[in-house]
Amino acid sequence: MIMLGQAQVFLQQRKVLRNDIVQPLGARAFDVLELLLKARGQVVNKDQILQCVWPSTVVEENNLQVHISSLRKALGCNKDIIRTIPGRGYLLVGQDEEALMPKTPTPSLWADTGSVLIGRDDVLAQVHDALARNLLVTLIGCGGIGKTAIALALAASIHESQARVVFQVMFADEQSPDGLLDKLAKAMDIEPGSMEQVMDRLKQRYTDNALLIVLDNCEHLIEGVASLCEFLFATGLCLKILVTSREPLRIRNEHTIRIPPLDTVGVESSAQALLTCSSTQLLILRLSGLDPSFVPDNASLALLGEVGRLVDGVPLALEMAAIRASALGLQIVIDELIDRPHMLDASLRTAPRRQQSLAACIEWSYRLLEMEERSVLLMISRLDGQFSLDAVCEVASGLGFTHRQLMDSMMGLITKSLLLIVPQGPFHRYRLMRATRSYLLHQIAVRNDSSLSMYP
Ligand SMILES: Nc1ncnc2c1ncn2[C@@H]1O[C@H](COP(=O)(O)OP(=O)(O)OP(=O)(O)O)[C@@H](O)[C@H]1O
Ligand SMILES: [Mg+2]
């Protein structure tokens, strides 16, 4: 529950109470309120609200004003908590961050609907479908590709349709597998305890509910999370699990979906192709969020297309590039990206540490590799563009790897989303993302030593 002046906001039940009376608020007005709450005191511009609350309809701005005034009415004498910022949007004032956050674990921490998801309709449909058919779906992909964003959007839609009670457990900050059960218990609003106790409490509490449990960012605790999923299935509750991770859990019932990058377009693409390409769309959305007067002309559209290609369509990198471009201009960002893509580091202040620079994002995965996998990865960084397994064997020759070690390491690197497969008939080709390769070359240069034994 969140206090807004004297009003109480119940996110899960989607209700606002004042003086113990439920305030008459429509679903859209509540969506707007949620968006403002999630912005934690930052201005939310009108376009953001319109796009988020009415994603598939064109809506007049006065429609939004109607909802804002019904929200103000619900807040009664605290109506000024919603402040209009002329020409920009709205924000919630007079509340520090803590006051805006739930005071107790909310039973259904279901989503961050504050962000608009670009270019993921097909993936969302695919995940939705996979969840309907499977007990456990794992979204896999490299850092910053949008796994969490997709899981949150899906959780939001399932919550909205009230098909299941949704819980979201974020594991990124969890250091040890020992803390996983407690974290799950707290997120599901039950008292932590031993496995037996938690199992009993879950059974008692949720026996009548259909649940969706989102386990977010699991790669660094992969074995612990795998056991936690087995534990959850053993409760016998009616539940589905959606996991996000840079590598699969590899347990029974798991259905994996690899999240692709956003689309990018070729060098000579038309303005139309650029405008419909999802990486350009994300750049435009972020750039116009930073500078409402930003309208791309044909020349800047071509540059946006180039940024998309240079960051391989990775949303996190696109967001960072947009932040840098809004201050330095697109051409400078392109020059930087050509030179050292892994050095991109403009992030939102609220981003987790591993997402504050591309290097940190890659390092998070690199640290989870076995020593041998690291050596092979560093060695592979000598290969530019797409390459075959033969090419890998060739650069490895004379470096002391057995064929088996090489194949196992390649498997590990693919599984852990550091090496990308480029399917080509019966044989695969492979490639590294530009930022990953640049990070690895930088690692080698820093060590200033070309001997493989030094590589890890
Ligand atoms: N389709 C999208 N449209 C708009 N923004 C997106 C999209 N996908 C991701 N983002 C944004 O990009 C950033 C990185 O996304 P996200 O955190 O979901 O990546 P991730 O794959 O979960 O990364 P990690 O492996 O580090 O957890 C976030 O700020 C997110 O809001
Ligand atoms: Mg994530």
XYZ file of C-alpha atoms and ligand atoms in Angstrom:
488
model
C 0.000 0.000 0.000
C 1.248 3.503 -0.837
C 0.183 6.669 0.980
C -0.528 9.716 -1.166
C -1.473 12.435 1.283
C -4.449 10.954 3.087
C -5.296 8.576 0.288
C -4.182 4.973 0.264
C -3.234 3.383 -3.060
C -3.483 -0.401 -3.372
C -1.581 -1.340 -6.493
C -2.574 -4.972 -6.549
C -6.249 -4.372 -6.012
C -6.074 -1.240 -8.184
C -8.000 0.806 -5.678
C -7.623 4.199 -4.044
C -9.204 4.691 -0.604
C -9.746 8.010 1.155
C -11.317 8.091 4.602
C -11.921 4.377 4.131
C -14.064 5.035 1.092
C -13.153 3.528 -2.262
C -12.745 6.344 -4.749
C -14.488 5.981 -8.093
C -11.612 5.627 -10.556
C -11.644 4.027 -13.989
C -8.981 1.564 -15.126
C -7.255 4.159 -17.341
C -7.126 6.741 -14.553
C -5.530 4.122 -12.343
C -3.006 3.328 -15.104
C -2.053 7.006 -15.215
C -1.643 7.077 -11.433
C 0.583 4.017 -11.542
C 2.745 5.569 -14.203
C 3.187 8.704 -12.105
C 3.991 6.641 -9.006
C 6.606 4.625 -10.860
C 8.263 7.834 -12.050
C 9.075 8.567 -8.377
C 8.753 12.305 -8.501
C 10.061 12.741 -12.067
C 7.980 14.454 -14.736
C 6.140 12.016 -16.979
C 5.466 13.663 -20.297
C 2.058 13.506 -21.921
C 3.212 11.419 -24.872
C 4.689 8.832 -22.528
C 1.373 8.604 -20.695
C -0.663 8.420 -23.875
C 1.587 5.750 -25.357
C 1.645 3.691 -22.206
C -2.004 3.894 -21.250
C -3.474 3.817 -24.751
C -0.768 1.918 -26.673
C -2.894 1.015 -29.656
C -5.291 3.948 -29.894
C -4.835 7.558 -30.825
C -6.346 9.544 -27.981
C -7.046 13.255 -27.609
C -5.078 14.995 -24.921
C -8.247 16.192 -23.173
C -9.028 12.539 -22.478
C -5.929 12.506 -20.325
C -7.009 15.682 -18.568
C -10.318 14.050 -17.654
C -8.438 11.226 -15.926
C -6.065 13.600 -14.188
C -8.995 15.541 -12.778
C -10.690 12.335 -11.561
C -7.409 11.397 -9.860
C -7.244 14.819 -8.221
C -10.796 14.387 -7.029
C -9.843 11.029 -5.505
C -7.002 12.694 -3.607
C -9.411 15.263 -2.128
C -7.648 18.049 -0.224
C -4.293 16.588 -1.329
C -5.145 17.057 -4.984
C -2.096 19.277 -5.536
C 0.119 16.236 -5.155
C -0.464 15.841 -8.899
C 1.233 18.846 -10.408
C 0.871 19.943 -14.010
C 4.138 21.010 -15.631
C 2.907 23.246 -18.461
C 3.924 22.048 -21.902
C 5.527 18.894 -20.490
C 3.415 16.619 -18.384
C 2.681 15.704 -14.809
C 4.487 14.663 -11.674
C 3.696 13.640 -8.129
C 5.130 16.102 -5.625
C 5.651 16.360 -1.901
C 6.502 12.727 -1.464
C 9.956 11.415 -0.950
C 10.883 8.231 -2.715
C 10.301 6.111 0.329
C 6.818 7.405 0.865
C 5.973 6.547 -2.696
C 7.190 3.012 -2.408
C 5.139 0.221 -0.851
C 5.805 0.079 2.896
C 5.324 -3.657 3.120
C 6.066 -6.213 0.452
C 3.152 -5.988 -1.902
C 1.616 -9.404 -2.522
C 1.635 -8.837 -6.220
C 4.685 -6.891 -7.325
C 3.751 -7.380 -10.862
C 5.324 -4.867 -13.116
C 7.015 -1.681 -14.055
C 4.583 -0.418 -16.634
C 6.421 2.893 -16.654
C 8.265 1.996 -19.805
C 6.939 1.573 -23.297
C 8.126 -1.590 -24.979
C 9.229 -1.025 -28.554
C 9.222 -3.680 -31.257
C 8.371 -6.626 -29.050
C 4.808 -7.494 -30.036
C 5.869 -10.762 -31.668
C 8.110 -11.776 -28.778
C 5.382 -10.941 -26.254
C 2.911 -13.079 -28.180
C 5.473 -15.883 -28.322
C 6.136 -15.720 -24.573
C 2.426 -15.548 -23.844
C 1.834 -18.606 -25.955
C 4.774 -20.481 -24.416
C 3.473 -19.754 -20.916
C 0.073 -21.081 -21.847
C 1.681 -24.392 -22.868
C 4.538 -24.745 -20.383
C 5.056 -24.563 -16.643
C 8.381 -22.780 -16.882
C 9.538 -20.340 -19.520
C 13.032 -18.863 -19.467
C 13.871 -15.720 -21.422
C 17.527 -15.888 -22.387
C 19.802 -13.351 -23.990
C 22.817 -11.146 -23.495
C 22.900 -8.288 -21.000
C 20.630 -5.361 -21.822
C 18.757 -7.161 -24.603
C 15.430 -6.533 -22.804
C 14.640 -9.786 -20.959
C 13.455 -8.041 -17.804
C 11.508 -5.439 -19.776
C 9.673 -8.194 -21.657
C 8.982 -10.206 -18.501
C 7.582 -7.113 -16.765
C 5.381 -6.210 -19.705
C 4.059 -9.733 -19.843
C 3.470 -9.820 -16.098
C 1.591 -6.537 -16.406
C -0.695 -7.888 -19.091
C -1.390 -11.079 -17.136
C -2.064 -9.033 -14.026
C -4.330 -6.720 -15.989
C -6.332 -9.598 -17.418
C -6.457 -11.006 -13.865
C -5.669 -14.408 -15.317
C -3.184 -15.061 -12.506
C -1.888 -13.468 -9.352
C 1.554 -12.237 -10.340
C 4.664 -12.052 -8.179
C 7.989 -10.707 -9.196
C 11.217 -11.649 -7.452
C 14.338 -9.699 -8.438
C 17.538 -11.644 -7.832
C 20.122 -9.311 -9.405
C 21.315 -8.013 -6.017
C 21.263 -11.390 -4.329
C 24.806 -12.579 -3.714
C 24.296 -16.114 -2.475
C 21.895 -18.977 -3.171
C 21.164 -19.109 0.571
C 19.098 -15.924 0.326
C 16.833 -17.087 -2.493
C 14.136 -18.768 -0.411
C 13.805 -15.773 1.940
C 13.588 -13.418 -0.972
C 10.884 -15.512 -2.583
C 8.933 -15.721 0.683
C 9.075 -11.973 1.221
C 8.081 -11.222 -2.354
C 5.119 -13.578 -1.958
C 4.157 -11.877 1.283
C 4.679 -14.837 3.570
C 6.955 -15.181 6.573
C 10.392 -16.599 5.679
C 11.488 -19.848 7.331
C 12.833 -23.308 6.539
C 11.918 -24.989 3.255
C 9.168 -26.994 4.968
C 7.740 -23.902 6.651
C 7.767 -21.843 3.489
C 6.200 -24.699 1.584
C 3.389 -25.024 4.153
C 2.782 -21.284 4.214
C 2.672 -21.070 0.436
C 0.233 -23.967 0.255
C -2.027 -22.459 2.892
C -1.989 -19.014 1.428
C -2.243 -19.633 -2.311
C -4.085 -22.885 -2.642
C -7.045 -21.132 -4.305
C -5.009 -18.976 -6.671
C -3.486 -19.424 -10.091
C -0.035 -17.840 -9.863
C 2.612 -16.452 -12.167
C 5.983 -16.080 -10.494
C 8.587 -14.010 -12.307
C 12.155 -14.808 -11.228
C 14.291 -12.031 -12.631
C 18.039 -12.037 -13.389
C 19.022 -15.516 -12.344
C 22.241 -16.235 -14.258
C 24.637 -15.702 -11.326
C 22.672 -18.087 -9.085
C 21.586 -20.487 -11.750
C 21.774 -23.693 -9.723
C 20.033 -22.169 -6.715
C 17.234 -20.829 -8.894
C 16.898 -24.211 -10.612
C 16.362 -25.807 -7.172
C 13.954 -23.039 -6.208
C 11.841 -23.804 -9.276
C 11.778 -27.497 -8.357
C 10.740 -26.439 -4.859
C 7.929 -24.279 -6.223
C 6.617 -27.078 -8.430
C 6.737 -29.429 -5.440
C 4.210 -27.203 -3.597
C 1.600 -28.580 -5.981
C 0.172 -25.072 -6.369
C -1.321 -23.977 -9.650
C 1.631 -21.939 -10.861
C 3.723 -20.952 -13.828
C 7.217 -19.556 -13.644
C 8.777 -16.971 -15.936
C 12.550 -16.680 -15.547
C 14.928 -14.126 -17.039
C 18.553 -15.139 -17.263
C 21.588 -14.861 -19.494
C 21.690 -18.684 -19.518
C 19.042 -21.420 -19.251
C 18.304 -23.275 -15.999
C 18.443 -26.649 -17.739
C 15.745 -28.351 -15.673
C 12.663 -30.392 -16.461
C 9.680 -28.525 -17.882
C 11.809 -25.592 -19.009
C 10.925 -23.951 -22.307
C 13.544 -21.421 -23.393
C 13.076 -18.389 -25.595
C 16.113 -16.546 -26.861
C 15.427 -12.810 -27.027
C 16.738 -11.305 -30.263
C 18.091 -7.757 -30.610
C 15.803 -5.031 -31.932
C 15.757 -4.692 -35.751
C 18.457 -2.764 -37.487
C 18.513 -1.738 -41.141
C 21.158 -1.650 -43.866
C 23.196 1.390 -44.850
C 21.118 2.569 -47.811
C 17.705 2.151 -46.186
C 14.826 4.495 -46.959
C 13.429 6.927 -44.407
C 10.340 4.728 -44.231
C 12.417 1.626 -43.424
C 14.332 3.585 -40.799
C 11.171 4.855 -39.161
C 9.668 1.399 -38.931
C 12.815 -0.232 -37.612
C 12.577 -0.859 -33.872
C 16.079 0.236 -32.876
C 15.539 3.603 -34.591
C 12.139 3.876 -32.928
C 13.662 3.318 -29.495
C 16.333 5.937 -30.186
C 13.698 8.448 -31.297
C 11.553 7.734 -28.244
C 14.458 8.259 -25.849
C 15.842 11.287 -27.685
C 12.475 13.005 -27.731
C 12.025 12.160 -24.050
C 15.282 14.001 -23.380
C 14.534 16.851 -25.774
C 10.820 17.265 -26.579
C 11.701 19.439 -29.594
C 13.684 16.614 -31.229
C 12.232 15.695 -34.622
C 14.504 13.585 -36.849
C 15.095 14.821 -40.400
C 16.365 12.482 -43.135
C 20.013 13.100 -42.299
C 19.622 12.371 -38.613
C 17.443 9.338 -39.417
C 20.366 7.839 -41.342
C 22.637 8.510 -38.361
C 20.131 6.856 -36.024
C 20.182 3.826 -38.315
C 23.946 3.765 -38.023
C 23.821 3.937 -34.214
C 21.410 0.983 -34.256
C 23.842 -1.069 -36.338
C 26.864 -0.083 -34.265
C 25.239 -1.278 -31.039
C 23.779 -4.402 -32.681
C 20.219 -3.385 -31.766
C 20.743 -3.895 -28.017
C 18.145 -1.753 -26.187
C 20.371 -0.907 -23.210
C 23.087 0.365 -25.552
C 20.515 2.274 -27.605
C 19.298 4.021 -24.464
C 22.838 4.943 -23.491
C 23.613 6.162 -26.999
C 20.490 8.354 -26.908
C 21.544 9.943 -23.611
C 25.027 10.687 -24.963
C 23.690 11.905 -28.296
C 21.317 14.342 -26.622
C 24.347 16.071 -25.099
C 27.113 15.486 -27.659
C 25.243 15.066 -30.929
C 24.793 11.918 -32.989
C 27.990 12.173 -35.013
C 30.243 12.217 -31.931
C 28.427 9.201 -30.508
C 28.885 7.360 -33.783
C 32.607 8.132 -33.754
C 32.834 6.806 -30.204
C 30.874 3.704 -31.115
C 33.088 2.982 -34.105
C 36.133 3.334 -31.946
C 35.308 1.689 -28.616
C 31.682 0.542 -28.338
C 32.134 -1.109 -24.933
C 32.986 2.273 -23.414
C 29.411 3.504 -23.788
C 28.358 4.448 -20.293
C 25.529 6.947 -20.104
C 22.812 5.279 -18.097
C 19.805 6.233 -16.078
C 20.718 7.143 -12.518
C 18.356 4.419 -11.371
C 19.955 1.683 -13.491
C 21.544 -1.180 -11.560
C 25.359 -1.078 -11.425
C 25.776 -3.849 -13.973
C 23.803 -1.714 -16.445
C 25.640 1.556 -15.887
C 28.083 0.924 -18.683
C 28.303 -1.613 -21.477
C 31.641 -2.761 -20.096
C 30.008 -3.509 -16.712
C 27.194 -5.287 -18.493
C 29.616 -7.526 -20.417
C 31.819 -8.013 -17.387
C 28.854 -9.368 -15.410
C 28.668 -12.240 -17.930
C 32.425 -12.572 -18.328
C 32.869 -13.141 -14.598
C 30.411 -16.023 -14.704
C 32.522 -17.935 -17.237
C 34.758 -20.896 -16.478
C 38.467 -20.137 -16.901
C 38.675 -22.188 -20.078
C 35.654 -20.431 -21.554
C 37.331 -17.092 -20.864
C 40.470 -18.186 -22.656
C 38.524 -19.362 -25.678
C 36.450 -16.187 -25.738
C 39.521 -13.965 -25.630
C 41.052 -16.012 -28.375
C 37.892 -15.736 -30.498
C 38.003 -11.953 -30.222
C 40.735 -12.051 -32.866
C 38.026 -13.024 -35.360
C 36.049 -10.146 -36.784
C 32.509 -10.444 -38.177
C 31.005 -13.887 -38.757
C 33.230 -16.931 -38.497
C 33.007 -20.695 -38.761
C 33.984 -23.394 -36.295
C 36.916 -24.185 -38.591
C 38.162 -20.635 -38.172
C 37.965 -21.044 -34.385
C 39.952 -24.293 -34.594
C 42.500 -22.547 -36.750
C 43.162 -19.666 -34.319
C 43.229 -22.204 -31.484
C 45.800 -24.436 -33.127
C 49.036 -24.633 -31.245
C 47.495 -23.026 -28.142
C 47.093 -26.278 -26.251
C 43.309 -26.796 -26.293
C 42.021 -30.279 -26.968
C 39.199 -30.511 -29.521
C 36.819 -31.456 -26.683
C 37.813 -28.454 -24.560
C 37.270 -26.152 -27.499
C 33.821 -27.569 -28.316
C 32.734 -27.499 -24.658
C 33.856 -23.901 -24.284
C 32.037 -22.898 -27.471
C 28.900 -24.544 -26.062
C 29.343 -22.672 -22.777
C 29.825 -19.322 -24.513
C 26.729 -19.812 -26.653
C 24.642 -20.982 -23.700
C 25.746 -17.982 -21.655
C 24.766 -15.569 -24.441
C 28.263 -14.258 -25.173
C 28.642 -15.885 -28.562
C 25.873 -15.515 -31.131
C 24.849 -18.170 -33.609
C 24.288 -17.166 -37.207
C 22.377 -20.190 -38.592
C 23.432 -21.256 -42.083
C 21.954 -24.550 -43.218
C 23.441 -27.592 -41.493
C 26.442 -25.623 -40.254
C 26.392 -22.676 -37.938
C 28.469 -19.585 -38.147
C 29.154 -17.438 -35.114
C 29.805 -13.849 -34.195
C 30.490 -11.623 -31.216
C 28.549 -8.445 -30.584
C 30.746 -5.456 -31.474
C 30.781 -4.229 -27.874
C 31.743 -7.665 -26.560
C 34.624 -7.941 -29.002
C 35.825 -4.450 -28.215
C 35.673 -5.234 -24.467
C 37.749 -8.383 -24.986
C 40.329 -6.653 -27.159
C 40.586 -3.997 -24.492
C 41.146 -6.677 -21.838
C 43.958 -8.131 -23.909
C 45.505 -4.728 -24.511
C 45.361 -3.819 -20.810
C 47.175 -6.989 -19.887
C 49.618 -6.159 -22.607
C 50.413 -9.799 -23.001
C 49.456 -12.015 -25.865
C 50.131 -15.288 -24.050
C 46.913 -17.251 -23.648
C 47.804 -18.429 -20.187
C 47.407 -14.814 -19.062
C 44.060 -14.333 -20.759
C 41.605 -15.154 -17.981
N 11.771 -3.178 -26.365
C 12.173 -2.182 -25.564
N 11.639 -0.940 -25.688
C 12.043 0.062 -24.894
N 12.986 -0.064 -23.943
C 13.545 -1.261 -23.768
C 13.174 -2.385 -24.562
N 13.884 -3.448 -24.155
C 14.664 -3.029 -23.166
N 14.475 -1.718 -22.935
C 15.211 -0.934 -21.950
O 16.587 -1.293 -22.076
C 17.187 -1.435 -20.818
C 17.747 -2.832 -20.643
O 16.672 -3.758 -20.648
P 16.541 -4.946 -19.586
O 16.940 -4.493 -18.227
O 15.202 -5.539 -19.742
O 17.658 -5.920 -20.125
P 18.016 -7.372 -19.591
O 18.089 -8.246 -20.792
O 17.096 -7.773 -18.519
O 19.504 -7.125 -19.055
P 20.284 -7.890 -17.868
O 20.785 -9.182 -18.443
O 21.410 -6.953 -17.516
O 19.336 -8.058 -16.745
C 16.139 -1.066 -19.784
O 16.280 0.296 -19.439
C 14.827 -1.292 -20.532
O 13.795 -0.488 -20.045
Mg 17.349 -8.191 -16.506
